[in-house]
JSON list of C-alpha atoms in Angstrom, two decimals:
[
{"chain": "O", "resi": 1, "resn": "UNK", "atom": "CA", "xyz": [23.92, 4.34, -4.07]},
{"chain": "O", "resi": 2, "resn": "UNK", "atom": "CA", "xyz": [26.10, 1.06, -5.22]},
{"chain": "O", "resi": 3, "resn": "UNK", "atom": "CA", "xyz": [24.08, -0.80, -2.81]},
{"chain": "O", "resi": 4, "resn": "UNK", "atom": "CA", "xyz": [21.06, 0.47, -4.33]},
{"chain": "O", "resi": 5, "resn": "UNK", "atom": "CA", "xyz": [21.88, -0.37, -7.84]},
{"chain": "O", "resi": 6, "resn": "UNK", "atom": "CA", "xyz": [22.95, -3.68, -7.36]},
{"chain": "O", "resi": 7, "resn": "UNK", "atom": "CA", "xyz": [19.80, -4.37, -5.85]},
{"chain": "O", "resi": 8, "resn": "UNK", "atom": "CA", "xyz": [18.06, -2.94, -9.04]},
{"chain": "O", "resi": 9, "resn": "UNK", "atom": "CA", "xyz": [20.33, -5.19, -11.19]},
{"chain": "O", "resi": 10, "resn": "UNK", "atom": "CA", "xyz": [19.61, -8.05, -9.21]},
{"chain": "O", "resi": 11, "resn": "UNK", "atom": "CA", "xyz": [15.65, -7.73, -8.71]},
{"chain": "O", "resi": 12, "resn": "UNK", "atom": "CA", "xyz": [15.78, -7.12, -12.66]},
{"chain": "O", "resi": 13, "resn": "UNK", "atom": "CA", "xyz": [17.95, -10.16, -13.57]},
{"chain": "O", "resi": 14, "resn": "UNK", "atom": "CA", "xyz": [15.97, -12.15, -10.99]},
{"chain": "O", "resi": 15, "resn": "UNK", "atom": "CA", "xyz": [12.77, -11.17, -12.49]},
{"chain": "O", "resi": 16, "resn": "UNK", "atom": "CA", "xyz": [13.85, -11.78, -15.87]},
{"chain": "O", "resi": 17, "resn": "UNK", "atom": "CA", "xyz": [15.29, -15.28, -14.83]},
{"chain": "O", "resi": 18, "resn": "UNK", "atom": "CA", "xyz": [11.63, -15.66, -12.84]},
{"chain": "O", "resi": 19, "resn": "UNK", "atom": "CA", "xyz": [9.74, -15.17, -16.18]},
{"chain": "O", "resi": 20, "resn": "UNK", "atom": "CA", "xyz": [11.85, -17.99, -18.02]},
{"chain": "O", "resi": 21, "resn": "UNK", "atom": "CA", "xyz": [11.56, -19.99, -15.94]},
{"chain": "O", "resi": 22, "resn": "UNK", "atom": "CA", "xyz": [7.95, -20.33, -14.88]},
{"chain": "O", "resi": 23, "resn": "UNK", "atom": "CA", "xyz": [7.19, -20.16, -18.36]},
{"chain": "O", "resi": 24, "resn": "UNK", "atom": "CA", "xyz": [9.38, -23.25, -19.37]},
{"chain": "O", "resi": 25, "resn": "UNK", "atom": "CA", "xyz": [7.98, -25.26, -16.36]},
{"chain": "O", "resi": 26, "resn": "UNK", "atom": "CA", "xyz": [4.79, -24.69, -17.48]},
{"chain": "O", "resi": 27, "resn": "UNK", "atom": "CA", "xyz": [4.91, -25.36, -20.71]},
{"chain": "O", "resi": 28, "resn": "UNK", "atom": "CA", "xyz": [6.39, -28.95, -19.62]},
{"chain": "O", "resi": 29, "resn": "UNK", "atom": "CA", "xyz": [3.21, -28.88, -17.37]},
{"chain": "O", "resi": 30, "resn": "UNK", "atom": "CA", "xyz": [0.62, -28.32, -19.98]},
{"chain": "O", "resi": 31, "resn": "UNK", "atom": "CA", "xyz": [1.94, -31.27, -22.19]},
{"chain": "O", "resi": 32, "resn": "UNK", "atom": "CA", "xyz": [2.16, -33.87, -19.90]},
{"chain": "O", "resi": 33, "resn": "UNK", "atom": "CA", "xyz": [-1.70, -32.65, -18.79]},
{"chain": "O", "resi": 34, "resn": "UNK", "atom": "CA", "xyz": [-2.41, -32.61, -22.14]},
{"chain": "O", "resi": 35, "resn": "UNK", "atom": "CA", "xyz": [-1.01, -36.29, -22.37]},
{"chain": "O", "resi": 36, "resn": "UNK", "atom": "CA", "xyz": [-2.10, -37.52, -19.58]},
{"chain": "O", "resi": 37, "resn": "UNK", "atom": "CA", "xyz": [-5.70, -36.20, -19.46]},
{"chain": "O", "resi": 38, "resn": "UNK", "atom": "CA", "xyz": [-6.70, -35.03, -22.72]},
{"chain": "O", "resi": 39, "resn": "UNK", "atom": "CA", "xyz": [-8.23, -31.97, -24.57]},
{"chain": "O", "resi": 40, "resn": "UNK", "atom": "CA", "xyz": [-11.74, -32.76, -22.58]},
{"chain": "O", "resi": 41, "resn": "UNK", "atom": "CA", "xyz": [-10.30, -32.93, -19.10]},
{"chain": "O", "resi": 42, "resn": "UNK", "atom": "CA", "xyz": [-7.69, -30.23, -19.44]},
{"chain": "O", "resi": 43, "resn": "UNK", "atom": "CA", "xyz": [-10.59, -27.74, -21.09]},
{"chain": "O", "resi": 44, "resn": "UNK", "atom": "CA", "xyz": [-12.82, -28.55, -18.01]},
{"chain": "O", "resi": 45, "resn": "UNK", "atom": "CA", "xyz": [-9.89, -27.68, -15.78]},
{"chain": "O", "resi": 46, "resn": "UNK", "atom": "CA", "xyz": [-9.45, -23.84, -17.59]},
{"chain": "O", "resi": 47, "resn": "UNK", "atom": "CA", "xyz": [-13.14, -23.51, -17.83]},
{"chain": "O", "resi": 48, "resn": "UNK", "atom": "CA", "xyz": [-13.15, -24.00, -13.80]},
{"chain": "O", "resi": 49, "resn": "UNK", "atom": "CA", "xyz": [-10.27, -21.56, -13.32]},
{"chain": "O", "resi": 50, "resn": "UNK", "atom": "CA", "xyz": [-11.86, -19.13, -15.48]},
{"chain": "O", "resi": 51, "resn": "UNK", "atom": "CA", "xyz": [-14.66, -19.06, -13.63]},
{"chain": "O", "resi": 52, "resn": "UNK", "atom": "CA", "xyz": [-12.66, -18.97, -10.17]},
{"chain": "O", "resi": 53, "resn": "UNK", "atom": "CA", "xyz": [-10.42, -15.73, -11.39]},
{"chain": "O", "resi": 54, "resn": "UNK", "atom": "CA", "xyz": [-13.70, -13.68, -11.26]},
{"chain": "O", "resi": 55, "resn": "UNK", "atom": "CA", "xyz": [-12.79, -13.40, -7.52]},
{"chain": "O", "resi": 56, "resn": "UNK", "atom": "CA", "xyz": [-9.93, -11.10, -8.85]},
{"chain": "O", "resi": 57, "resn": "UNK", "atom": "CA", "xyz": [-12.64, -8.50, -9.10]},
{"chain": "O", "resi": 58, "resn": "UNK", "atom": "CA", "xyz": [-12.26, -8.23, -5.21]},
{"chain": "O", "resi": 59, "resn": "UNK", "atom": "CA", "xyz": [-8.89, -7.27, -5.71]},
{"chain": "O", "resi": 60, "resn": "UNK", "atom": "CA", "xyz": [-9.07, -3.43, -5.17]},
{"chain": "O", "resi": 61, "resn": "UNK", "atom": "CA", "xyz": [-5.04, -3.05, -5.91]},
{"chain": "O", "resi": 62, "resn": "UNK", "atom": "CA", "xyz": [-4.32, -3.51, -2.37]},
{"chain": "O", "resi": 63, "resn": "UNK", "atom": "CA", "xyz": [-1.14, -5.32, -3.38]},
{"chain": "O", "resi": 64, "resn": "UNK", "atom": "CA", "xyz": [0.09, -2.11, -4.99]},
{"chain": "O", "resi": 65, "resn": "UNK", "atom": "CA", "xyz": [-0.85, -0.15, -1.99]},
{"chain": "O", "resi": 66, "resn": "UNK", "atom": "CA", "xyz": [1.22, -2.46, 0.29]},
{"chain": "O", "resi": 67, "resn": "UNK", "atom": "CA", "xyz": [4.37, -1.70, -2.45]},
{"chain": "O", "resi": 68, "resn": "UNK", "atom": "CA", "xyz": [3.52, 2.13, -2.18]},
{"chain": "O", "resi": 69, "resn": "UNK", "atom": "CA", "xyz": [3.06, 2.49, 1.60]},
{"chain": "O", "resi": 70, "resn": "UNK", "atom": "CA", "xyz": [5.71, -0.13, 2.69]},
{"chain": "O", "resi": 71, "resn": "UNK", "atom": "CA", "xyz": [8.16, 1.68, 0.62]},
{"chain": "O", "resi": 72, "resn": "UNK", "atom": "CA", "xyz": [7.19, 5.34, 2.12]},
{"chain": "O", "resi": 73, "resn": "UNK", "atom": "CA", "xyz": [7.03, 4.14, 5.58]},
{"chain": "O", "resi": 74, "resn": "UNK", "atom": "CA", "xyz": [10.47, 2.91, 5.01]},
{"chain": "O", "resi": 75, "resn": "UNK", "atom": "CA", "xyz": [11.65, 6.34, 3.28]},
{"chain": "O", "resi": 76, "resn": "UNK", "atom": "CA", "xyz": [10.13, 8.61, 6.07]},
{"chain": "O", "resi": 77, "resn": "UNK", "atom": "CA", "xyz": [11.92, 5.96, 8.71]},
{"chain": "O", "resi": 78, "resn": "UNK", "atom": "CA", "xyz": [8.35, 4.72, 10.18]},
{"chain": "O", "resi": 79, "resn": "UNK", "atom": "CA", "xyz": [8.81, 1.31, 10.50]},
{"chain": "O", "resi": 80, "resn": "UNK", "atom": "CA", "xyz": [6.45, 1.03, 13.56]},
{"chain": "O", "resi": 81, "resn": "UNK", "atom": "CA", "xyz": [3.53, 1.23, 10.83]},
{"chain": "O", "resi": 82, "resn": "UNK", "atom": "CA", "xyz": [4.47, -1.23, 8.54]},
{"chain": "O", "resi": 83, "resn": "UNK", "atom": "CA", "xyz": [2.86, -4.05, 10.90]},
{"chain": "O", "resi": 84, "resn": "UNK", "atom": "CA", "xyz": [-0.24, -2.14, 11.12]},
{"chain": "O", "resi": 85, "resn": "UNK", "atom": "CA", "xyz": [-0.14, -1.78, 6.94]},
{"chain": "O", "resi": 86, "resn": "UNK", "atom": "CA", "xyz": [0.44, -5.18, 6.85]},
{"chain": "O", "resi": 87, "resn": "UNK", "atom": "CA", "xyz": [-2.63, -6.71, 8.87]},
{"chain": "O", "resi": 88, "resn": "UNK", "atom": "CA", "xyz": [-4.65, -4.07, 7.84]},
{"chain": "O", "resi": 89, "resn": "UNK", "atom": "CA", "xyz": [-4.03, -4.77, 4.33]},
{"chain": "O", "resi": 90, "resn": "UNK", "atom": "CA", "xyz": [-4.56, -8.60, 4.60]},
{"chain": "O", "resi": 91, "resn": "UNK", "atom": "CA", "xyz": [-7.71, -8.15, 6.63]},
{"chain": "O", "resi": 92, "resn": "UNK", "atom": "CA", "xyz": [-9.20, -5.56, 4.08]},
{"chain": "O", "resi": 93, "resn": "UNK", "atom": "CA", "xyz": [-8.16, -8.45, 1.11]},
{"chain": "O", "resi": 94, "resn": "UNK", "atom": "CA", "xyz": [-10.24, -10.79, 3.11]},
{"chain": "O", "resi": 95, "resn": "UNK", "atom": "CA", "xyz": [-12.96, -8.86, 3.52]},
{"chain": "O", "resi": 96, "resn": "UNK", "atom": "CA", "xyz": [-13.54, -7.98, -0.24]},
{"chain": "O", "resi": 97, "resn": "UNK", "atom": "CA", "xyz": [-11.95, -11.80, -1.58]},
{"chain": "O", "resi": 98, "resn": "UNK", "atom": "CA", "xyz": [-14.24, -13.97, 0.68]},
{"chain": "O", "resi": 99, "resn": "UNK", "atom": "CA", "xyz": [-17.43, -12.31, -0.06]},
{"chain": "O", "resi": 100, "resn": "UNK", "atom": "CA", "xyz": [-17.09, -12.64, -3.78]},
{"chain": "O", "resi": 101, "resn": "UNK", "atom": "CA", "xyz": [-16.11, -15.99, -3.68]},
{"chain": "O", "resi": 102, "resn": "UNK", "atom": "CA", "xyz": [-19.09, -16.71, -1.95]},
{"chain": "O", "resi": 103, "resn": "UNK", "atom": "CA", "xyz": [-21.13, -15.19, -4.53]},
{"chain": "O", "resi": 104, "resn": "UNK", "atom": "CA", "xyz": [-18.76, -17.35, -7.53]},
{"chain": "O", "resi": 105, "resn": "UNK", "atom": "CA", "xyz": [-19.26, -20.54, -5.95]},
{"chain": "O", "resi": 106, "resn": "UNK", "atom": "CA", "xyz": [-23.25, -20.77, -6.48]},
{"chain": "O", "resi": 107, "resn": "UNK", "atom": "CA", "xyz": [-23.29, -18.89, -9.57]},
{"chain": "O", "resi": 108, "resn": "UNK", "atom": "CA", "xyz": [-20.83, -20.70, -11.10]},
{"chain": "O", "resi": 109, "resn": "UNK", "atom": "CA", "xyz": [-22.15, -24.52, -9.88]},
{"chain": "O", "resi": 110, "resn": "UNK", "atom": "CA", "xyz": [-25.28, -23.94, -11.67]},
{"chain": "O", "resi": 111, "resn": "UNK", "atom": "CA", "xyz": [-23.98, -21.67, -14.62]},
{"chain": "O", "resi": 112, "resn": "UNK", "atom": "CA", "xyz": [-21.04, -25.00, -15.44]},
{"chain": "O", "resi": 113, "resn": "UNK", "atom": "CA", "xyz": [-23.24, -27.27, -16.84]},
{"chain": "O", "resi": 114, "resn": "UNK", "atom": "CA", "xyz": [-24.07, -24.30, -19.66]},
{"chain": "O", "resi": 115, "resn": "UNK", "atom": "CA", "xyz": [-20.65, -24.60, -20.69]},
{"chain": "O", "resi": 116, "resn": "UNK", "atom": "CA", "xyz": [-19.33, -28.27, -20.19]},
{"chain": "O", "resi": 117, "resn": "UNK", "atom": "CA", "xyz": [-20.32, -31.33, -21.32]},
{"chain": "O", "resi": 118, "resn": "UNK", "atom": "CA", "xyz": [-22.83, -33.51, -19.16]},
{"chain": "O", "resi": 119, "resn": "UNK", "atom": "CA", "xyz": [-20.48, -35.96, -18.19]},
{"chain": "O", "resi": 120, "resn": "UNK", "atom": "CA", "xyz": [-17.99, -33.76, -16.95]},
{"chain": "O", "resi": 121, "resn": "UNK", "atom": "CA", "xyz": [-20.42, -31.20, -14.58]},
{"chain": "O", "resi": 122, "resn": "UNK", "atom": "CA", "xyz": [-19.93, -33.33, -11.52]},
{"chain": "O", "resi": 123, "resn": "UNK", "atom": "CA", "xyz": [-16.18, -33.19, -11.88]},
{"chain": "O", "resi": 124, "resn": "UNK", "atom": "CA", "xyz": [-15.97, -29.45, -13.00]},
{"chain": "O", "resi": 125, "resn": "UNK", "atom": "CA", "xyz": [-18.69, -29.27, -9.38]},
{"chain": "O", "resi": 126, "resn": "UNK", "atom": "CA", "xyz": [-15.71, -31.17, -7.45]},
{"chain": "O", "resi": 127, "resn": "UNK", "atom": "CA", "xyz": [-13.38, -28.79, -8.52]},
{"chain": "O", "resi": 128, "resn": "UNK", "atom": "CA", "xyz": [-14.88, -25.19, -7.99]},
{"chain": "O", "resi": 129, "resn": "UNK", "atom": "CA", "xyz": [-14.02, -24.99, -4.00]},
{"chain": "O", "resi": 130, "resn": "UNK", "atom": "CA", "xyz": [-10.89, -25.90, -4.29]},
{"chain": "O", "resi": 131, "resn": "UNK", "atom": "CA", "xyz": [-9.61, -23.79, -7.28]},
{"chain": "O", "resi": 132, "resn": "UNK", "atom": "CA", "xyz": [-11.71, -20.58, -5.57]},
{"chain": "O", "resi": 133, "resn": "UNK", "atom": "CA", "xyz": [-9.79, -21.71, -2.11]},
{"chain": "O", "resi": 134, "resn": "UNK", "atom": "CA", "xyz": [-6.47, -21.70, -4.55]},
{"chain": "O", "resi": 135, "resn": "UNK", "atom": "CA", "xyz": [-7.50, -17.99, -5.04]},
{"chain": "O", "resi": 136, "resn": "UNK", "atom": "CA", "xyz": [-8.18, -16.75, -2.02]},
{"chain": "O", "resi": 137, "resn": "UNK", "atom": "CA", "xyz": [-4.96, -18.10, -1.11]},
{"chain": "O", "resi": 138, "resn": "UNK", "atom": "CA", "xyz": [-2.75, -16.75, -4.11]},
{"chain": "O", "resi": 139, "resn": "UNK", "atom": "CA", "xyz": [-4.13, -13.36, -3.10]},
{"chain": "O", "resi": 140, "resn": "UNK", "atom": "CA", "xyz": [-3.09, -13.37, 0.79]},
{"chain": "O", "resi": 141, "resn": "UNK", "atom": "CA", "xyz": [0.08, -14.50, -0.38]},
{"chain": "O", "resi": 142, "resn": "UNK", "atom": "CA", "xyz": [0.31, -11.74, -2.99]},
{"chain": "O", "resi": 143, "resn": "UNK", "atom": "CA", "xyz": [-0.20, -8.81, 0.24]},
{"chain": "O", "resi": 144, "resn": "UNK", "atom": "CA", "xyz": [2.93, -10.58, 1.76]},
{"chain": "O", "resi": 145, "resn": "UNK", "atom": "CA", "xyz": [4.75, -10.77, -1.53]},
{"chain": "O", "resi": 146, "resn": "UNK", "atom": "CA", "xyz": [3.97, -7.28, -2.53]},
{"chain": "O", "resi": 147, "resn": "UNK", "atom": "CA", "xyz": [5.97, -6.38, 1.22]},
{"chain": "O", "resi": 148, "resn": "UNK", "atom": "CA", "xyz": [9.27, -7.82, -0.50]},
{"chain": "O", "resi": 149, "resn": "UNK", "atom": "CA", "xyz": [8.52, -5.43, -3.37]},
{"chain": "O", "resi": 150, "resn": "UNK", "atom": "CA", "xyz": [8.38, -2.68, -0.89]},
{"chain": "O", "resi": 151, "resn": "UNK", "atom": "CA", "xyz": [11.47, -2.89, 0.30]},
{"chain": "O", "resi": 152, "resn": "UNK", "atom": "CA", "xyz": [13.21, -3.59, -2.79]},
{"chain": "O", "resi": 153, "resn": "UNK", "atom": "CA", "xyz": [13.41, -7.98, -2.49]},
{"chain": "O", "resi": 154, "resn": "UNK", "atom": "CA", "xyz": [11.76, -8.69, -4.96]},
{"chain": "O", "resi": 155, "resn": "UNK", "atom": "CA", "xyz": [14.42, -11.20, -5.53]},
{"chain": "O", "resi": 156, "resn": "UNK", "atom": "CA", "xyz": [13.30, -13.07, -2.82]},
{"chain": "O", "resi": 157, "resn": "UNK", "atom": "CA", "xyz": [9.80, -13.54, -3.69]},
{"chain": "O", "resi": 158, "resn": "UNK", "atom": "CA", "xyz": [10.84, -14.21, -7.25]},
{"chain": "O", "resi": 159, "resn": "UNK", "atom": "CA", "xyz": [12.93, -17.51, -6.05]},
{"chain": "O", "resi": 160, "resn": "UNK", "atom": "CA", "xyz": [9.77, -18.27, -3.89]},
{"chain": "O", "resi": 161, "resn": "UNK", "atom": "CA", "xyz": [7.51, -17.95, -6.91]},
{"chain": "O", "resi": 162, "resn": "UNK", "atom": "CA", "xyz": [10.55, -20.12, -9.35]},
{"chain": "O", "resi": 163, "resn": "UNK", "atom": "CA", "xyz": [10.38, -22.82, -6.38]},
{"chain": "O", "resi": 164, "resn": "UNK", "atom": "CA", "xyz": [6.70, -23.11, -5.98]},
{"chain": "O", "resi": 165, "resn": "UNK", "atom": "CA", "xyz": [6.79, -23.31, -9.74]},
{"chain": "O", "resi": 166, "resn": "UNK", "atom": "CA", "xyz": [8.85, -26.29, -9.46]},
{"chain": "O", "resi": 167, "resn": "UNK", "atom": "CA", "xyz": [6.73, -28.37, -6.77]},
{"chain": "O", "resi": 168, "resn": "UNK", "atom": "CA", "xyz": [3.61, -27.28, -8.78]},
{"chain": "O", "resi": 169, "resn": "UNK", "atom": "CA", "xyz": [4.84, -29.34, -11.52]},
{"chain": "O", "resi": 170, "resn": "UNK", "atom": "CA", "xyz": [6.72, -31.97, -9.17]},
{"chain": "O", "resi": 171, "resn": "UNK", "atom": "CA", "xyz": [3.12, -32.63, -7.71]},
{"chain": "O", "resi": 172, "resn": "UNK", "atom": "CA", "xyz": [1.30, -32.31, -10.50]},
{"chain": "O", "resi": 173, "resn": "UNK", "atom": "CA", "xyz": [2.69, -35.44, -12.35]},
{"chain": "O", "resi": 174, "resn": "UNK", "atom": "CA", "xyz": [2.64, -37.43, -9.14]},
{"chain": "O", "resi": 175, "resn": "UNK", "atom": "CA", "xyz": [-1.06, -36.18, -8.37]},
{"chain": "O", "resi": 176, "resn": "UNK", "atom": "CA", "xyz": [-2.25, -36.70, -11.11]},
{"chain": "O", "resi": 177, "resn": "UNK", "atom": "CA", "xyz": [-1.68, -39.76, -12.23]},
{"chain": "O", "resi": 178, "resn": "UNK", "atom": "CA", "xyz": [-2.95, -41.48, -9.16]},
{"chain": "O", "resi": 179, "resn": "UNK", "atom": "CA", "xyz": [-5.72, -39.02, -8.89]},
{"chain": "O", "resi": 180, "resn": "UNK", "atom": "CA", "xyz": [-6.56, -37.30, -12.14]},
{"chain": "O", "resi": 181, "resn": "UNK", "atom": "CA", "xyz": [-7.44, -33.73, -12.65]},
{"chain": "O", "resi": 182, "resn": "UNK", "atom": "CA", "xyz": [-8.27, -33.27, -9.30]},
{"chain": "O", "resi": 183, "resn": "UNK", "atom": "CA", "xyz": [-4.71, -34.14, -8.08]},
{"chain": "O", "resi": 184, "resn": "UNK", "atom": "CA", "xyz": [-4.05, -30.94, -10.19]},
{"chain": "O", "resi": 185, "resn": "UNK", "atom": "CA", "xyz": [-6.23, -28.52, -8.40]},
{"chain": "O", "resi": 186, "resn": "UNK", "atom": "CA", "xyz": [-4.50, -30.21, -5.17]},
{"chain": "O", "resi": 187, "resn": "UNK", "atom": "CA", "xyz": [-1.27, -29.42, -6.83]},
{"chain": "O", "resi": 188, "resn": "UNK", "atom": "CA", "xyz": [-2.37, -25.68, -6.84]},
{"chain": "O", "resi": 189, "resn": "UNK", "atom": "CA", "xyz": [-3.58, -25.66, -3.41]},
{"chain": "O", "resi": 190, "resn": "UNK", "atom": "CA", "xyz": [0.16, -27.32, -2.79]},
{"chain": "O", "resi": 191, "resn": "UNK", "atom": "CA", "xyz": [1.88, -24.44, -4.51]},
{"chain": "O", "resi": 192, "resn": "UNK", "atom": "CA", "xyz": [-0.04, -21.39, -3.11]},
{"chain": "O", "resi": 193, "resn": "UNK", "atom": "CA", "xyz": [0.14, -22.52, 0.40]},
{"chain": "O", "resi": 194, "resn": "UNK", "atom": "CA", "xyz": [4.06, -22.89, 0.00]},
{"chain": "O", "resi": 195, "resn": "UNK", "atom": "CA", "xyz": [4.29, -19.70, -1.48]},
{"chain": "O", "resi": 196, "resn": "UNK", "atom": "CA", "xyz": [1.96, -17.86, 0.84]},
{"chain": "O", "resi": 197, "resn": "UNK", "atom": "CA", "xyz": [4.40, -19.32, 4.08]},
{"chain": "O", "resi": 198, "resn": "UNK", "atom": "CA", "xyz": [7.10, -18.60, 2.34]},
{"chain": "O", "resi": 199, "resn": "UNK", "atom": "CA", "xyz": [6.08, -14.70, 2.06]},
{"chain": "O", "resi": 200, "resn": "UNK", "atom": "CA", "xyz": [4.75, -14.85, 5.38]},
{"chain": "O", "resi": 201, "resn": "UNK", "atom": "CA", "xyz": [7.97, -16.27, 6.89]},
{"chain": "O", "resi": 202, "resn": "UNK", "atom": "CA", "xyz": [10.31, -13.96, 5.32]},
{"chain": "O", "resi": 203, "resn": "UNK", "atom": "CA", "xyz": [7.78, -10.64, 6.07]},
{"chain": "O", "resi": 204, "resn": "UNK", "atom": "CA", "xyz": [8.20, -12.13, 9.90]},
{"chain": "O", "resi": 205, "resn": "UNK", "atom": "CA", "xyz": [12.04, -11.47, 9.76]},
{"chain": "O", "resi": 206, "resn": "UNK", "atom": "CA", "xyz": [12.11, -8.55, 7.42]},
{"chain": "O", "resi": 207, "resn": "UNK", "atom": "CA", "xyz": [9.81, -6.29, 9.87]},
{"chain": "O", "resi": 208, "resn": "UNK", "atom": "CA", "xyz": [9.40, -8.47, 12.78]},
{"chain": "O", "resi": 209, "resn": "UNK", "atom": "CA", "xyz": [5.70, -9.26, 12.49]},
{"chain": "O", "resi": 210, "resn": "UNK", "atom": "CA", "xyz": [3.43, -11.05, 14.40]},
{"chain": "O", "resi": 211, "resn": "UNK", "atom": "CA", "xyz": [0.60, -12.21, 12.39]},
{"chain": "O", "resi": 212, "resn": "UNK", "atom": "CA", "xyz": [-1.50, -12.59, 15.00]},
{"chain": "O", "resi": 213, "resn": "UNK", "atom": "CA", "xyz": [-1.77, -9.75, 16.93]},
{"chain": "O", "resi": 214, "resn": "UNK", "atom": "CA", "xyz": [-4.29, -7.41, 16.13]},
{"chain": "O", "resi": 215, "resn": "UNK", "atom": "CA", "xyz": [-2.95, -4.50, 14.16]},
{"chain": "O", "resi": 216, "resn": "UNK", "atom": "CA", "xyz": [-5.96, -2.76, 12.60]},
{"chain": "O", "resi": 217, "resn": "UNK", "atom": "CA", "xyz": [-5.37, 0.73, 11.77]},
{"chain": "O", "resi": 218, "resn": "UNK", "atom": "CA", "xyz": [-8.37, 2.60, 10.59]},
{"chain": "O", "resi": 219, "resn": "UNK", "atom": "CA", "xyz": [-6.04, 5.49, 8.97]},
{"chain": "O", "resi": 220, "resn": "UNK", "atom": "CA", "xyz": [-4.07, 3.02, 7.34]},
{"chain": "O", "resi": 221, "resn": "UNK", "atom": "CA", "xyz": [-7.05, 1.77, 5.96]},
{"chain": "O", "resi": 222, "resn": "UNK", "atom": "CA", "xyz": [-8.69, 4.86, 4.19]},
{"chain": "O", "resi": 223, "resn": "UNK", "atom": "CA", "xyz": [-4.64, 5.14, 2.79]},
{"chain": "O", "resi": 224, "resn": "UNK", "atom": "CA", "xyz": [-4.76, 1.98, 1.34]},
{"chain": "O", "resi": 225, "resn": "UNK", "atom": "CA", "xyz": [-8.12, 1.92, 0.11]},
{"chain": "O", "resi": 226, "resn": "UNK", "atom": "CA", "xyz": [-8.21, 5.43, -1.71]},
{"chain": "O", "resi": 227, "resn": "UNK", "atom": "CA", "xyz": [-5.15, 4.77, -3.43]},
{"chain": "O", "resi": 228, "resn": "UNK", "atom": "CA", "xyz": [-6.14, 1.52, -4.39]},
{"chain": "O", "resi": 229, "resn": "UNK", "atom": "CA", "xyz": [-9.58, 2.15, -5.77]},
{"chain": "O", "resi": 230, "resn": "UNK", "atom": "CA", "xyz": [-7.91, 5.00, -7.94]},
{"chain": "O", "resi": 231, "resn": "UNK", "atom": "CA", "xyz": [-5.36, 2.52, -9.30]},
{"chain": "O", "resi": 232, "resn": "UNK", "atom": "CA", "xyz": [-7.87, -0.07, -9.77]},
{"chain": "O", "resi": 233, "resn": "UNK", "atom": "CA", "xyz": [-10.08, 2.26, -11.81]},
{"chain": "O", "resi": 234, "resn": "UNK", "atom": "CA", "xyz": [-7.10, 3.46, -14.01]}
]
């Protein structure tokens, strides 16, 4: 029980400290943008993201499934299942995410020029693949993270998220000013890839998965799926 409560403690301190943290990086973030590129260039950029998050319509709560089921497997001692919960759960993200942003991508290239200036269309164009690649990525990385959750780490994939905080803004202020506010969309890409190995590397040891062996699990799949769809809709 000690064990278990000091785990609480320190997944609620670490969250806490997560929160702070991110929030005082970016707020260093958004003034140097804001110096560096302007009002213009800096609304473009959130006009672009806005558009991107739509994807996040595709996400049917499988994250919170993976927390649910990883935990329960764990309780009722079936560990053997997690790996199949795991691919099946990334695979089924896929499936919905890539789709979608599919659909985004040409709706949004000819919808931008609606809602940005003329001389910054082309740019906000340039940008739309890469910040809709940024959240495809984010949301593969969030299955992964949402196994640390599961089994009660969430301290590790807080430090992940505080350190990829920290080389978003890093890479930010040297991408951008030799590249503009595309080096910032690059910065993204930087910081969701790092965070999506990260997960990825620490799931490996955790439950000793192997990402590329074909896990599908049909069962596991109406599980995840039912229970997701209901959370969604609440």
């Amino acid at each position: 029980m000690s064990i278990i409560k000091n785990k609480k403690i320190i997944n609620i301190i670490t969250s806490g400290g997560q929160v702070f943290l991110v929030g005082v990086i970016y707020y260093f973030l958004y003034k140097f943008l804001l110096i560096e590129l302007g009002v213009k260039l800096l609304g473009v950029w959130s006009v672009v993201m806005s558009a991107s998050s739509l994807a996040n319509i595709a996400d049917l709560g499988i994250s919170t499934s993976m927390v649910r089921f990883v935990s329960l497997y764990e309780h009722n001692n079936n560990l053997k299942k997690i790996p199949n919960l795991v691919f099946t759960g990334v695979i089924l993200n896929m499936l919905f995410f890539i789709p979608i942003c599919l659909i985004i991508f040409p709706t949004a290239y000819f919808i931008l020029p609606n809602v940005i200036e003329k001389e910054y269309v082309s740019l906000a164009r340039e940008l739309l693949p890469f910040s809709l690649c940024c959240i495809l990525i984010n949301s593969i990385s969030g299955v992964y993270g949402s196994i640390l959750d599961g089994f009660r780490k969430n301290y590790l994939r807080n430090f992940l998220l505080t350190i990829s905080s920290v080389l978003f803004l890093i890479s930010s202020i040297f991408l951008v000013k030799k590249y503009g506010l595309i080096g910032v969309v690059w910065a993204q890409i930087f910081q969701s890839l790092f965070s999506l190995i990260g997960c990825l590397f620490i799931s490996i040891k955790i439950i000793q998965y192997n990402p590329f062996k074909w896990n599908w699990s049909k069962s596991i799949f109406n599980e995840i799926f039912r229970y997701g769809i209901k959370f969604q809709l609440t």
